[in-house]
Amino acid sequence: MTWFVRAGVGVTVLAALALGRVVVDTWPSPGSDVDPFVRSVEVGETAVLRFADLTLSNVRSAAVVDDGLEVARTPGTWLLVDLTLVPRGQPLVVSPHVVVVDAEGREYRPDRAGYPWTEAPTGVAWAWTVAVELPPDALEGAVVRVAADGLDDRRDDVAEVDLGIDADRAAELADSRFTVEVPATGPAS
Amino acid sequence: MSGRLRGALSDWVRRNRWGLVALPVVLVLAAAANAQRLDDYWWDQTFQRATATASTGEWVRHSEEFLDALGTTTRTLEVRVGEPVEVVSFLGDDALPVPVDLPEGLVAVGVPLDFRAEPDQVLGGCSVALLDADGNRYEPSDLGAVPQPFDPCLLDGSPGPSYSLSPDQPHQAAPGAARPTSWSTRPVVVLPDDVEITAVRVWWLPPYFVEVSLP
């Protein structure tokens, strides 16, 4: 091979690498090797996750929530979801991470203190009611995401529960005047 | 294959022979250079190294190293695991039996543990679990409110020496907290009543553990 051909091959390889980089940057791949495994279910269905079987059985709303320690009002709406978790493999020592994501992608988390979590034994159905404060316009099309670890869900299972809230149901939920008691976490009866 | 093509091929092999020799070595090195996570997250963080296996009623010796402010220290103890038994009641404050109150479908199971160790051994922070055939771990729980030690391997009043938090703090028991040379505990695990337990595991930090299989 002459030096001219060698240089040509080198330039061609570099150009191909550069082109590949431009293509990847311009059209990023939606999937990535660190994405969580999203298990999509509807209300009442069970999502089988690495760390637990999770069922979201009920969607309610309230104007005031009372967890026995504190009574909290909101100018918006309290969205309450009743969850049942059956820990798999080992106890759920730390509370799983729950977030409500609305149709625009905005995220709402349980109140600043979170909810007291008592360690859920392996294989025992554990009832957990989570209240999230949000503006009424976030209700329609909202989904609940549950992960074992809120800071690091890479390559881990994440449940995504479609709450099935259409415009009518959103208006109904937003209109709640109820005070709802949020029970302590414990074995499902 | 024509003679000319064969000639070109052997020519190529000859020119690239050292590259071909190096290729498998380089592949192994490249894989090994990215394998630190295997060590950090799998080999060190999961239950990989049983220090002892036994049946119920047998004494076994467990020895492992731990790290605190005084550096690396070895702890050694002997443990004997008895057959787990369902706990249906316990003695209340007035010395009368109190029935264990659990939701239907759950049982409380006590795990009898006997220990022998020198009083200077640091034994805080152990874990105990019942295992089923699928490897699910059932661990001590407050559910059912059965009295049990805070640390499943130690007596609440006499835990013995604790870990050292600074280089000038020796491994020494708090006044009145000295540990006898032998003692017994009974942690209580709450689990569904249809679970079939096959083994008991005792450990401080993975990867080391003691596993006792049930008959």
mmCIF file of C-alpha atoms in Angstrom:
data_model
loop_
_atom_site.group_PDB
_atom_site.id
_atom_site.type_symbol
_atom_site.label_atom_id
_atom_site.label_comp_id
_atom_site.label_asym_id
_atom_site.label_seq_id
_atom_site.Cartn_x
_atom_site.Cartn_y
_atom_site.Cartn_z
ATOM 1 C CA MET A 1 0.000 0.000 0.000
ATOM 2 C CA THR A 2 1.367 3.394 -0.858
ATOM 3 C CA TRP A 3 1.451 6.129 1.757
ATOM 4 C CA PHE A 4 -1.260 7.870 -0.242
ATOM 5 C CA VAL A 5 -3.674 4.940 0.105
ATOM 6 C CA ARG A 6 -2.830 4.473 3.804
ATOM 7 C CA ALA A 7 -3.540 8.131 4.523
ATOM 8 C CA GLY A 8 -6.781 7.822 2.551
ATOM 9 C CA VAL A 9 -7.877 4.816 4.635
ATOM 10 C CA GLY A 10 -7.053 6.692 7.849
ATOM 11 C CA VAL A 11 -9.010 9.753 6.815
ATOM 12 C CA THR A 12 -11.978 7.607 5.764
ATOM 13 C CA VAL A 13 -12.068 5.790 9.143
ATOM 14 C CA LEU A 14 -11.915 9.070 11.077
ATOM 15 C CA ALA A 15 -14.637 10.570 8.888
ATOM 16 C CA ALA A 16 -16.863 7.534 9.473
ATOM 17 C CA LEU A 17 -16.373 7.786 13.267
ATOM 18 C CA ALA A 18 -17.180 11.501 13.198
ATOM 19 C CA LEU A 19 -20.272 10.876 11.084
ATOM 20 C CA GLY A 20 -21.415 8.154 13.517
ATOM 21 C CA ARG A 21 -21.034 10.561 16.404
ATOM 22 C CA VAL A 22 -23.115 13.211 14.620
ATOM 23 C CA VAL A 23 -25.852 10.655 13.867
ATOM 24 C CA VAL A 24 -25.994 9.444 17.494
ATOM 25 C CA ASP A 25 -26.077 13.001 18.868
ATOM 26 C CA THR A 26 -28.698 14.213 16.411
ATOM 27 C CA TRP A 27 -31.102 11.273 16.800
ATOM 28 C CA PRO A 28 -30.547 9.978 20.333
ATOM 29 C CA SER A 29 -31.761 6.466 20.890
ATOM 30 C CA PRO A 30 -34.820 6.430 23.167
ATOM 31 C CA GLY A 31 -33.640 3.268 24.927
ATOM 32 C CA SER A 32 -30.437 3.040 26.846
ATOM 33 C CA ASP A 33 -28.663 0.261 28.665
ATOM 34 C CA VAL A 34 -29.304 1.907 32.033
ATOM 35 C CA ASP A 35 -33.054 2.563 31.609
ATOM 36 C CA PRO A 36 -35.341 1.033 34.231
ATOM 37 C CA PHE A 37 -37.621 -1.831 33.218
ATOM 38 C CA VAL A 38 -41.047 -0.198 33.291
ATOM 39 C CA ARG A 39 -43.920 -2.553 34.181
ATOM 40 C CA SER A 40 -47.122 -0.834 33.060
ATOM 41 C CA VAL A 41 -50.347 -1.895 34.747
ATOM 42 C CA GLU A 42 -53.792 -0.485 35.413
ATOM 43 C CA VAL A 43 -55.623 0.041 38.672
ATOM 44 C CA GLY A 44 -56.331 -3.352 40.249
ATOM 45 C CA GLU A 45 -53.675 -5.216 38.258
ATOM 46 C CA THR A 46 -50.533 -6.552 39.910
ATOM 47 C CA ALA A 47 -47.120 -5.443 38.699
ATOM 48 C CA VAL A 48 -44.504 -8.138 39.290
ATOM 49 C CA LEU A 49 -41.317 -6.313 40.232
ATOM 50 C CA ARG A 50 -37.886 -7.477 41.316
ATOM 51 C CA PHE A 51 -38.461 -6.350 44.892
ATOM 52 C CA ALA A 52 -42.215 -6.852 45.332
ATOM 53 C CA ASP A 53 -45.575 -7.615 43.785
ATOM 54 C CA LEU A 54 -47.372 -4.282 43.686
ATOM 55 C CA THR A 55 -51.091 -3.623 43.307
ATOM 56 C CA LEU A 56 -52.708 -0.189 43.281
ATOM 57 C CA SER A 57 -56.278 -0.991 44.246
ATOM 58 C CA ASN A 58 -57.979 2.334 44.754
ATOM 59 C CA VAL A 59 -57.771 6.014 43.771
ATOM 60 C CA ARG A 60 -59.400 8.624 46.016
ATOM 61 C CA SER A 61 -59.093 12.311 46.714
ATOM 62 C CA ALA A 62 -59.491 14.566 49.712
ATOM 63 C CA ALA A 63 -59.439 18.198 50.734
ATOM 64 C CA VAL A 64 -57.895 17.351 54.075
ATOM 65 C CA VAL A 65 -55.761 14.379 55.106
ATOM 66 C CA ASP A 66 -55.251 13.179 58.654
ATOM 67 C CA ASP A 67 -52.492 10.673 59.369
ATOM 68 C CA GLY A 68 -53.173 10.619 63.098
ATOM 69 C CA LEU A 69 -50.255 12.951 63.826
ATOM 70 C CA GLU A 70 -51.041 15.880 61.618
ATOM 71 C CA VAL A 71 -54.062 17.294 59.809
ATOM 72 C CA ALA A 72 -53.092 18.797 56.460
ATOM 73 C CA ARG A 73 -55.224 20.949 54.180
ATOM 74 C CA THR A 74 -54.441 21.929 50.626
ATOM 75 C CA PRO A 75 -55.557 24.652 48.215
ATOM 76 C CA GLY A 76 -55.216 21.954 45.535
ATOM 77 C CA THR A 77 -56.212 18.331 45.826
ATOM 78 C CA TRP A 78 -54.921 15.430 47.858
ATOM 79 C CA LEU A 79 -54.721 12.405 45.604
ATOM 80 C CA LEU A 80 -54.703 9.191 47.622
ATOM 81 C CA VAL A 81 -53.679 5.823 46.249
ATOM 82 C CA ASP A 82 -54.024 2.565 48.146
ATOM 83 C CA LEU A 83 -51.112 0.243 47.456
ATOM 84 C CA THR A 84 -50.434 -3.343 48.449
ATOM 85 C CA LEU A 85 -46.857 -4.570 48.326
ATOM 86 C CA VAL A 86 -45.724 -8.144 48.816
ATOM 87 C CA PRO A 87 -41.942 -7.998 49.293
ATOM 88 C CA ARG A 88 -40.022 -10.560 47.271
ATOM 89 C CA GLY A 89 -36.732 -12.158 48.258
ATOM 90 C CA GLN A 90 -36.046 -10.032 51.317
ATOM 91 C CA PRO A 91 -37.909 -7.583 53.558
ATOM 92 C CA LEU A 92 -38.607 -4.084 52.267
ATOM 93 C CA VAL A 93 -36.623 -2.227 54.893
ATOM 94 C CA VAL A 94 -36.818 1.180 53.243
ATOM 95 C CA SER A 95 -39.973 2.712 51.846
ATOM 96 C CA PRO A 96 -40.282 2.382 48.065
ATOM 97 C CA HIS A 97 -40.317 5.643 46.143
ATOM 98 C CA VAL A 98 -43.707 6.823 44.880
ATOM 99 C CA VAL A 99 -44.241 9.678 42.437
ATOM 100 C CA VAL A 100 -47.292 10.905 40.535
ATOM 101 C CA VAL A 101 -46.503 11.975 36.984
ATOM 102 C CA ASP A 102 -49.113 14.074 35.200
ATOM 103 C CA ALA A 103 -49.883 14.160 31.478
ATOM 104 C CA GLU A 104 -47.335 16.934 30.939
ATOM 105 C CA GLY A 105 -44.592 15.006 32.706
ATOM 106 C CA ARG A 106 -44.634 17.086 35.880
ATOM 107 C CA GLU A 107 -43.791 15.044 38.979
ATOM 108 C CA TYR A 108 -45.507 15.220 42.366
ATOM 109 C CA ARG A 109 -44.165 13.494 45.441
ATOM 110 C CA PRO A 110 -45.709 12.603 48.790
ATOM 111 C CA ASP A 111 -45.446 15.470 51.280
ATOM 112 C CA ARG A 112 -42.086 16.617 52.547
ATOM 113 C CA ALA A 113 -42.095 14.290 55.530
ATOM 114 C CA GLY A 114 -43.176 11.292 53.507
ATOM 115 C CA TYR A 115 -45.154 8.628 55.303
ATOM 116 C CA PRO A 116 -43.880 6.573 58.168
ATOM 117 C CA TRP A 117 -42.797 3.234 56.804
ATOM 118 C CA THR A 118 -42.463 0.152 58.919
ATOM 119 C CA GLU A 119 -40.338 -2.638 57.539
ATOM 120 C CA ALA A 120 -42.482 -4.995 55.442
ATOM 121 C CA PRO A 121 -41.632 -8.677 56.003
ATOM 122 C CA THR A 122 -40.883 -10.905 53.017
ATOM 123 C CA GLY A 123 -44.006 -12.459 51.497
ATOM 124 C CA VAL A 124 -46.442 -10.494 53.689
ATOM 125 C CA ALA A 125 -49.036 -8.321 51.923
ATOM 126 C CA TRP A 126 -48.363 -4.793 53.174
ATOM 127 C CA ALA A 127 -50.987 -2.068 52.848
ATOM 128 C CA TRP A 128 -49.752 1.443 52.189
ATOM 129 C CA THR A 129 -51.853 4.521 51.503
ATOM 130 C CA VAL A 130 -49.938 7.379 49.930
ATOM 131 C CA ALA A 131 -51.289 10.925 49.701
ATOM 132 C CA VAL A 132 -49.865 13.350 47.146
ATOM 133 C CA GLU A 133 -50.763 17.028 47.007
ATOM 134 C CA LEU A 134 -51.222 18.352 43.487
ATOM 135 C CA PRO A 135 -53.009 21.048 41.499
ATOM 136 C CA PRO A 136 -56.367 19.923 40.038
ATOM 137 C CA ASP A 137 -55.090 20.275 36.461
ATOM 138 C CA ALA A 138 -52.560 17.511 37.118
ATOM 139 C CA LEU A 139 -55.216 14.864 37.729
ATOM 140 C CA GLU A 140 -56.297 14.028 34.190
ATOM 141 C CA GLY A 141 -54.071 11.337 32.693
ATOM 142 C CA ALA A 142 -51.889 11.025 35.784
ATOM 143 C CA VAL A 143 -49.840 7.875 36.387
ATOM 144 C CA VAL A 144 -48.130 6.615 39.544
ATOM 145 C CA ARG A 145 -44.571 5.333 39.365
ATOM 146 C CA VAL A 146 -43.128 3.133 42.106
ATOM 147 C CA ALA A 147 -39.429 2.280 42.326
ATOM 148 C CA ALA A 148 -37.385 0.564 45.017
ATOM 149 C CA ASP A 149 -34.932 3.456 45.097
ATOM 150 C CA GLY A 150 -35.933 6.948 44.011
ATOM 151 C CA LEU A 151 -32.384 8.118 43.453
ATOM 152 C CA ASP A 152 -31.189 5.143 41.477
ATOM 153 C CA ASP A 153 -33.622 3.103 39.406
ATOM 154 C CA ARG A 154 -31.082 2.176 36.732
ATOM 155 C CA ARG A 155 -31.679 -1.301 35.305
ATOM 156 C CA ASP A 156 -34.265 -1.890 38.035
ATOM 157 C CA ASP A 157 -37.975 -2.618 37.820
ATOM 158 C CA VAL A 158 -40.320 0.364 38.023
ATOM 159 C CA ALA A 159 -44.096 0.013 38.187
ATOM 160 C CA GLU A 160 -46.146 2.499 36.221
ATOM 161 C CA VAL A 161 -49.839 2.478 37.086
ATOM 162 C CA ASP A 162 -52.263 4.335 34.836
ATOM 163 C CA LEU A 163 -54.825 5.820 37.218
ATOM 164 C CA GLY A 164 -57.424 5.923 34.411
ATOM 165 C CA ILE A 165 -58.478 9.493 35.217
ATOM 166 C CA ASP A 166 -60.381 11.118 32.346
ATOM 167 C CA ALA A 167 -61.715 14.714 32.338
ATOM 168 C CA ASP A 168 -64.964 13.807 34.138
ATOM 169 C CA ARG A 169 -63.223 11.749 36.793
ATOM 170 C CA ALA A 170 -60.622 14.521 37.245
ATOM 171 C CA ALA A 171 -63.385 17.057 37.886
ATOM 172 C CA GLU A 172 -65.009 14.672 40.355
ATOM 173 C CA LEU A 173 -61.733 14.089 42.222
ATOM 174 C CA ALA A 174 -60.871 17.790 42.281
ATOM 175 C CA ASP A 175 -64.252 18.570 43.837
ATOM 176 C CA SER A 176 -63.647 16.468 46.965
ATOM 177 C CA ARG A 177 -64.564 18.068 50.270
ATOM 178 C CA PHE A 178 -63.692 15.024 52.347
ATOM 179 C CA THR A 179 -61.304 14.640 55.213
ATOM 180 C CA VAL A 180 -59.595 11.290 54.730
ATOM 181 C CA GLU A 181 -57.691 9.417 57.398
ATOM 182 C CA VAL A 182 -54.428 7.975 56.140
ATOM 183 C CA PRO A 183 -53.853 4.712 58.018
ATOM 184 C CA ALA A 184 -50.440 3.601 59.225
ATOM 185 C CA THR A 185 -48.593 1.152 57.023
ATOM 186 C CA GLY A 186 -49.076 -2.451 58.068
ATOM 187 C CA PRO A 187 -50.224 -5.928 57.115
ATOM 188 C CA ALA A 188 -53.156 -5.898 54.704
ATOM 189 C CA SER A 189 -56.255 -7.248 56.368
ATOM 190 C CA MET B 1 -9.780 -22.058 -3.336
ATOM 191 C CA SER B 2 -7.407 -20.971 -5.997
ATOM 192 C CA GLY B 3 -3.714 -21.060 -5.322
ATOM 193 C CA ARG B 4 -3.524 -17.341 -5.618
ATOM 194 C CA LEU B 5 -6.207 -16.711 -2.999
ATOM 195 C CA ARG B 6 -4.602 -19.226 -0.658
ATOM 196 C CA GLY B 7 -1.312 -17.467 -1.147
ATOM 197 C CA ALA B 8 -2.843 -14.112 -0.306
ATOM 198 C CA LEU B 9 -4.461 -15.550 2.801
ATOM 199 C CA SER B 10 -1.272 -17.123 4.138
ATOM 200 C CA ASP B 11 0.470 -13.884 3.309
ATOM 201 C CA TRP B 12 -2.071 -12.003 5.432
ATOM 202 C CA VAL B 13 -1.737 -14.462 8.296
ATOM 203 C CA ARG B 14 2.049 -14.132 8.200
ATOM 204 C CA ARG B 15 1.943 -10.347 8.216
ATOM 205 C CA ASN B 16 -0.534 -10.275 11.111
ATOM 206 C CA ARG B 17 0.781 -13.224 13.112
ATOM 207 C CA TRP B 18 1.758 -11.218 16.215
ATOM 208 C CA GLY B 19 -1.537 -9.384 16.164
ATOM 209 C CA LEU B 20 -3.368 -12.706 16.016
ATOM 210 C CA VAL B 21 -1.315 -14.059 18.926
ATOM 211 C CA ALA B 22 -2.025 -10.914 20.978
ATOM 212 C CA LEU B 23 -5.758 -10.793 20.181
ATOM 213 C CA PRO B 24 -7.031 -13.365 22.742
ATOM 214 C CA VAL B 25 -4.752 -11.894 25.431
ATOM 215 C CA VAL B 26 -6.021 -8.379 24.720
ATOM 216 C CA LEU B 27 -9.654 -9.562 24.804
ATOM 217 C CA VAL B 28 -9.116 -11.195 28.213
ATOM 218 C CA LEU B 29 -7.398 -8.056 29.550
ATOM 219 C CA ALA B 30 -10.168 -5.807 28.220
ATOM 220 C CA ALA B 31 -12.841 -7.927 29.925
ATOM 221 C CA ALA B 32 -10.846 -8.099 33.173
ATOM 222 C CA ALA B 33 -10.309 -4.340 33.192
ATOM 223 C CA ASN B 34 -14.089 -3.884 33.238
ATOM 224 C CA ALA B 35 -14.770 -6.606 35.781
ATOM 225 C CA GLN B 36 -14.211 -4.569 38.951
ATOM 226 C CA ARG B 37 -17.972 -4.383 39.457
ATOM 227 C CA LEU B 38 -18.133 -8.159 39.566
ATOM 228 C CA ASP B 39 -15.869 -7.956 42.583
ATOM 229 C CA ASP B 40 -17.412 -4.849 44.176
ATOM 230 C CA TYR B 41 -21.082 -5.647 43.751
ATOM 231 C CA TRP B 42 -21.333 -9.413 43.374
ATOM 232 C CA TRP B 43 -18.411 -11.223 44.968
ATOM 233 C CA ASP B 44 -18.187 -8.865 47.994
ATOM 234 C CA GLN B 45 -21.810 -7.783 48.466
ATOM 235 C CA THR B 46 -23.702 -11.019 48.023
ATOM 236 C CA PHE B 47 -23.562 -14.251 49.997
ATOM 237 C CA GLN B 48 -20.663 -15.972 48.281
ATOM 238 C CA ARG B 49 -18.517 -17.490 51.013
ATOM 239 C CA ALA B 50 -20.042 -19.770 53.639
ATOM 240 C CA THR B 51 -17.664 -19.964 56.577
ATOM 241 C CA ALA B 52 -19.557 -22.969 57.904
ATOM 242 C CA THR B 53 -22.514 -25.160 57.011
ATOM 243 C CA ALA B 54 -24.227 -27.485 59.462
ATOM 244 C CA SER B 55 -27.470 -29.099 60.553
ATOM 245 C CA THR B 56 -29.587 -27.944 63.463
ATOM 246 C CA GLY B 57 -28.143 -28.828 66.859
ATOM 247 C CA GLU B 58 -24.522 -28.784 65.666
ATOM 248 C CA TRP B 59 -21.954 -26.300 66.877
ATOM 249 C CA VAL B 60 -20.114 -24.526 64.064
ATOM 250 C CA ARG B 61 -17.230 -22.095 64.162
ATOM 251 C CA HIS B 62 -17.475 -18.785 62.305
ATOM 252 C CA SER B 63 -14.525 -16.501 61.754
ATOM 253 C CA GLU B 64 -14.353 -13.361 59.636
ATOM 254 C CA GLU B 65 -12.565 -10.053 59.406
ATOM 255 C CA PHE B 66 -14.171 -6.669 59.937
ATOM 256 C CA LEU B 67 -12.945 -3.119 59.596
ATOM 257 C CA ASP B 68 -13.404 -0.260 62.057
ATOM 258 C CA ALA B 69 -11.352 2.661 63.393
ATOM 259 C CA LEU B 70 -8.764 0.245 64.818
ATOM 260 C CA GLY B 71 -8.227 -1.351 61.435
ATOM 261 C CA THR B 72 -8.915 -4.933 60.480
ATOM 262 C CA THR B 73 -9.821 -7.299 63.289
ATOM 263 C CA THR B 74 -10.876 -10.926 63.217
ATOM 264 C CA ARG B 75 -13.890 -12.084 65.166
ATOM 265 C CA THR B 76 -14.416 -15.716 66.012
ATOM 266 C CA LEU B 77 -17.400 -17.381 67.601
ATOM 267 C CA GLU B 78 -19.261 -20.649 67.713
ATOM 268 C CA VAL B 79 -22.950 -20.860 67.015
ATOM 269 C CA ARG B 80 -25.541 -23.602 67.294
ATOM 270 C CA VAL B 81 -28.914 -23.181 65.601
ATOM 271 C CA GLY B 82 -31.887 -25.054 67.034
ATOM 272 C CA GLU B 83 -34.958 -26.081 65.122
ATOM 273 C CA PRO B 84 -37.235 -23.052 64.528
ATOM 274 C CA VAL B 85 -40.542 -23.330 66.393
ATOM 275 C CA GLU B 86 -43.812 -21.451 66.052
ATOM 276 C CA VAL B 87 -44.363 -18.925 68.832
ATOM 277 C CA VAL B 88 -48.003 -18.775 69.894
ATOM 278 C CA SER B 89 -47.626 -16.848 73.134
ATOM 279 C CA PHE B 90 -45.064 -15.049 75.246
ATOM 280 C CA LEU B 91 -44.801 -13.911 78.848
ATOM 281 C CA GLY B 92 -46.188 -10.433 79.342
ATOM 282 C CA ASP B 93 -45.147 -7.819 81.908
ATOM 283 C CA ASP B 94 -47.294 -9.455 84.591
ATOM 284 C CA ALA B 95 -45.712 -12.877 83.898
ATOM 285 C CA LEU B 96 -48.933 -14.119 82.319
ATOM 286 C CA PRO B 97 -48.902 -15.631 78.824
ATOM 287 C CA VAL B 98 -49.980 -13.235 76.081
ATOM 288 C CA PRO B 99 -51.196 -14.836 72.838
ATOM 289 C CA VAL B 100 -49.388 -13.672 69.707
ATOM 290 C CA ASP B 101 -51.775 -11.505 67.713
ATOM 291 C CA LEU B 102 -51.116 -11.707 63.984
ATOM 292 C CA PRO B 103 -53.329 -11.294 60.904
ATOM 293 C CA GLU B 104 -54.653 -14.523 59.476
ATOM 294 C CA GLY B 105 -52.189 -16.413 57.330
ATOM 295 C CA LEU B 106 -49.101 -15.265 59.225
ATOM 296 C CA VAL B 107 -47.060 -17.122 61.831
ATOM 297 C CA ALA B 108 -44.327 -16.047 64.238
ATOM 298 C CA VAL B 109 -41.366 -18.417 64.304
ATOM 299 C CA GLY B 110 -38.667 -18.331 66.982
ATOM 300 C CA VAL B 111 -35.130 -19.293 65.997
ATOM 301 C CA PRO B 112 -33.188 -20.724 68.989
ATOM 302 C CA LEU B 113 -29.556 -19.647 68.822
ATOM 303 C CA ASP B 114 -26.756 -20.632 71.209
ATOM 304 C CA PHE B 115 -23.410 -18.849 71.118
ATOM 305 C CA ARG B 116 -19.927 -19.350 72.536
ATOM 306 C CA ALA B 117 -17.282 -16.658 72.183
ATOM 307 C CA GLU B 118 -14.493 -14.980 74.105
ATOM 308 C CA PRO B 119 -15.796 -11.869 75.910
ATOM 309 C CA ASP B 120 -13.393 -9.630 73.918
ATOM 310 C CA GLN B 121 -14.922 -10.476 70.539
ATOM 311 C CA VAL B 122 -16.886 -7.697 68.800
ATOM 312 C CA LEU B 123 -20.185 -9.266 67.703
ATOM 313 C CA GLY B 124 -22.607 -6.371 67.211
ATOM 314 C CA GLY B 125 -24.816 -6.044 64.159
ATOM 315 C CA CYS B 126 -25.555 -9.601 63.135
ATOM 316 C CA SER B 127 -28.480 -10.634 60.959
ATOM 317 C CA VAL B 128 -30.521 -13.809 61.021
ATOM 318 C CA ALA B 129 -32.854 -15.079 58.317
ATOM 319 C CA LEU B 130 -34.964 -18.098 57.550
ATOM 320 C CA LEU B 131 -34.632 -19.239 53.943
ATOM 321 C CA ASP B 132 -37.062 -21.114 51.737
ATOM 322 C CA ALA B 133 -36.107 -23.348 48.830
ATOM 323 C CA ASP B 134 -36.202 -20.359 46.432
ATOM 324 C CA GLY B 135 -33.703 -18.428 48.539
ATOM 325 C CA ASN B 136 -36.223 -15.871 49.864
ATOM 326 C CA ARG B 137 -34.997 -14.362 53.144
ATOM 327 C CA TYR B 138 -37.434 -13.983 56.048
ATOM 328 C CA GLU B 139 -35.965 -11.772 58.751
ATOM 329 C CA PRO B 140 -36.885 -10.852 62.343
ATOM 330 C CA SER B 141 -39.891 -8.555 62.586
ATOM 331 C CA ASP B 142 -41.695 -6.587 65.304
ATOM 332 C CA LEU B 143 -45.024 -7.642 63.836
ATOM 333 C CA GLY B 144 -46.892 -9.583 66.512
ATOM 334 C CA ALA B 145 -44.943 -7.724 69.211
ATOM 335 C CA VAL B 146 -43.143 -10.836 70.474
ATOM 336 C CA PRO B 147 -40.259 -9.727 72.733
ATOM 337 C CA GLN B 148 -36.902 -10.380 71.115
ATOM 338 C CA PRO B 149 -33.378 -9.001 71.381
ATOM 339 C CA PHE B 150 -32.567 -5.792 69.525
ATOM 340 C CA ASP B 151 -29.541 -7.527 68.032
ATOM 341 C CA PRO B 152 -30.626 -11.072 67.133
ATOM 342 C CA CYS B 153 -27.284 -12.576 68.208
ATOM 343 C CA LEU B 154 -26.759 -10.688 71.484
ATOM 344 C CA LEU B 155 -28.460 -10.212 74.828
ATOM 345 C CA ASP B 156 -29.802 -6.674 75.188
ATOM 346 C CA GLY B 157 -28.178 -6.121 78.612
ATOM 347 C CA SER B 158 -24.797 -7.697 77.887
ATOM 348 C CA PRO B 159 -23.756 -7.163 74.274
ATOM 349 C CA GLY B 160 -20.018 -7.079 75.014
ATOM 350 C CA PRO B 161 -17.493 -4.837 73.230
ATOM 351 C CA SER B 162 -18.702 -2.481 70.526
ATOM 352 C CA TYR B 163 -17.008 -1.255 67.369
ATOM 353 C CA SER B 164 -14.326 1.376 67.688
ATOM 354 C CA LEU B 165 -15.199 4.822 66.321
ATOM 355 C CA SER B 166 -11.764 6.400 66.763
ATOM 356 C CA PRO B 167 -8.190 5.043 66.799
ATOM 357 C CA ASP B 168 -7.823 5.670 70.564
ATOM 358 C CA GLN B 169 -11.014 3.779 71.462
ATOM 359 C CA PRO B 170 -10.267 0.124 72.213
ATOM 360 C CA HIS B 171 -12.769 -2.684 71.763
ATOM 361 C CA GLN B 172 -14.217 -2.557 75.230
ATOM 362 C CA ALA B 173 -17.619 -3.350 76.675
ATOM 363 C CA ALA B 174 -19.504 -0.498 78.337
ATOM 364 C CA PRO B 175 -19.581 -0.744 82.160
ATOM 365 C CA GLY B 176 -21.991 -3.506 83.113
ATOM 366 C CA ALA B 177 -22.383 -4.672 79.512
ATOM 367 C CA ALA B 178 -19.723 -7.409 79.574
ATOM 368 C CA ARG B 179 -20.722 -10.561 77.768
ATOM 369 C CA PRO B 180 -20.609 -14.074 79.223
ATOM 370 C CA THR B 181 -18.678 -16.775 77.354
ATOM 371 C CA SER B 182 -21.884 -18.521 76.337
ATOM 372 C CA TRP B 183 -25.417 -17.256 75.901
ATOM 373 C CA SER B 184 -28.641 -17.907 74.005
ATOM 374 C CA THR B 185 -31.091 -15.763 72.036
ATOM 375 C CA ARG B 186 -34.319 -16.343 70.160
ATOM 376 C CA PRO B 187 -35.062 -13.863 67.362
ATOM 377 C CA VAL B 188 -38.622 -14.022 66.012
ATOM 378 C CA VAL B 189 -39.454 -14.043 62.306
ATOM 379 C CA VAL B 190 -42.951 -13.354 60.959
ATOM 380 C CA LEU B 191 -43.813 -15.044 57.685
ATOM 381 C CA PRO B 192 -46.764 -16.464 55.715
ATOM 382 C CA ASP B 193 -47.877 -19.815 57.169
ATOM 383 C CA ASP B 194 -47.550 -21.632 53.827
ATOM 384 C CA VAL B 195 -43.820 -20.974 53.490
ATOM 385 C CA GLU B 196 -41.609 -24.032 53.811
ATOM 386 C CA ILE B 197 -38.373 -23.105 55.557
ATOM 387 C CA THR B 198 -35.301 -25.054 54.475
ATOM 388 C CA ALA B 199 -32.395 -23.265 56.151
ATOM 389 C CA VAL B 200 -31.282 -20.655 58.675
ATOM 390 C CA ARG B 201 -28.606 -18.115 57.794
ATOM 391 C CA VAL B 202 -26.570 -16.047 60.267
ATOM 392 C CA TRP B 203 -24.247 -13.300 59.070
ATOM 393 C CA TRP B 204 -22.571 -10.017 59.896
ATOM 394 C CA LEU B 205 -21.379 -8.623 56.582
ATOM 395 C CA PRO B 206 -21.628 -10.414 53.246
ATOM 396 C CA PRO B 207 -19.959 -12.237 51.609
ATOM 397 C CA TYR B 208 -19.406 -14.349 54.775
ATOM 398 C CA PHE B 209 -22.214 -16.324 56.387
ATOM 399 C CA VAL B 210 -23.129 -19.434 58.346
ATOM 400 C CA GLU B 211 -25.855 -21.610 56.906
ATOM 401 C CA VAL B 212 -27.695 -24.310 58.787
ATOM 402 C CA SER B 213 -29.994 -26.612 56.856
ATOM 403 C CA LEU B 214 -33.170 -27.886 58.442
ATOM 404 C CA PRO B 215 -34.087 -31.565 58.410
#
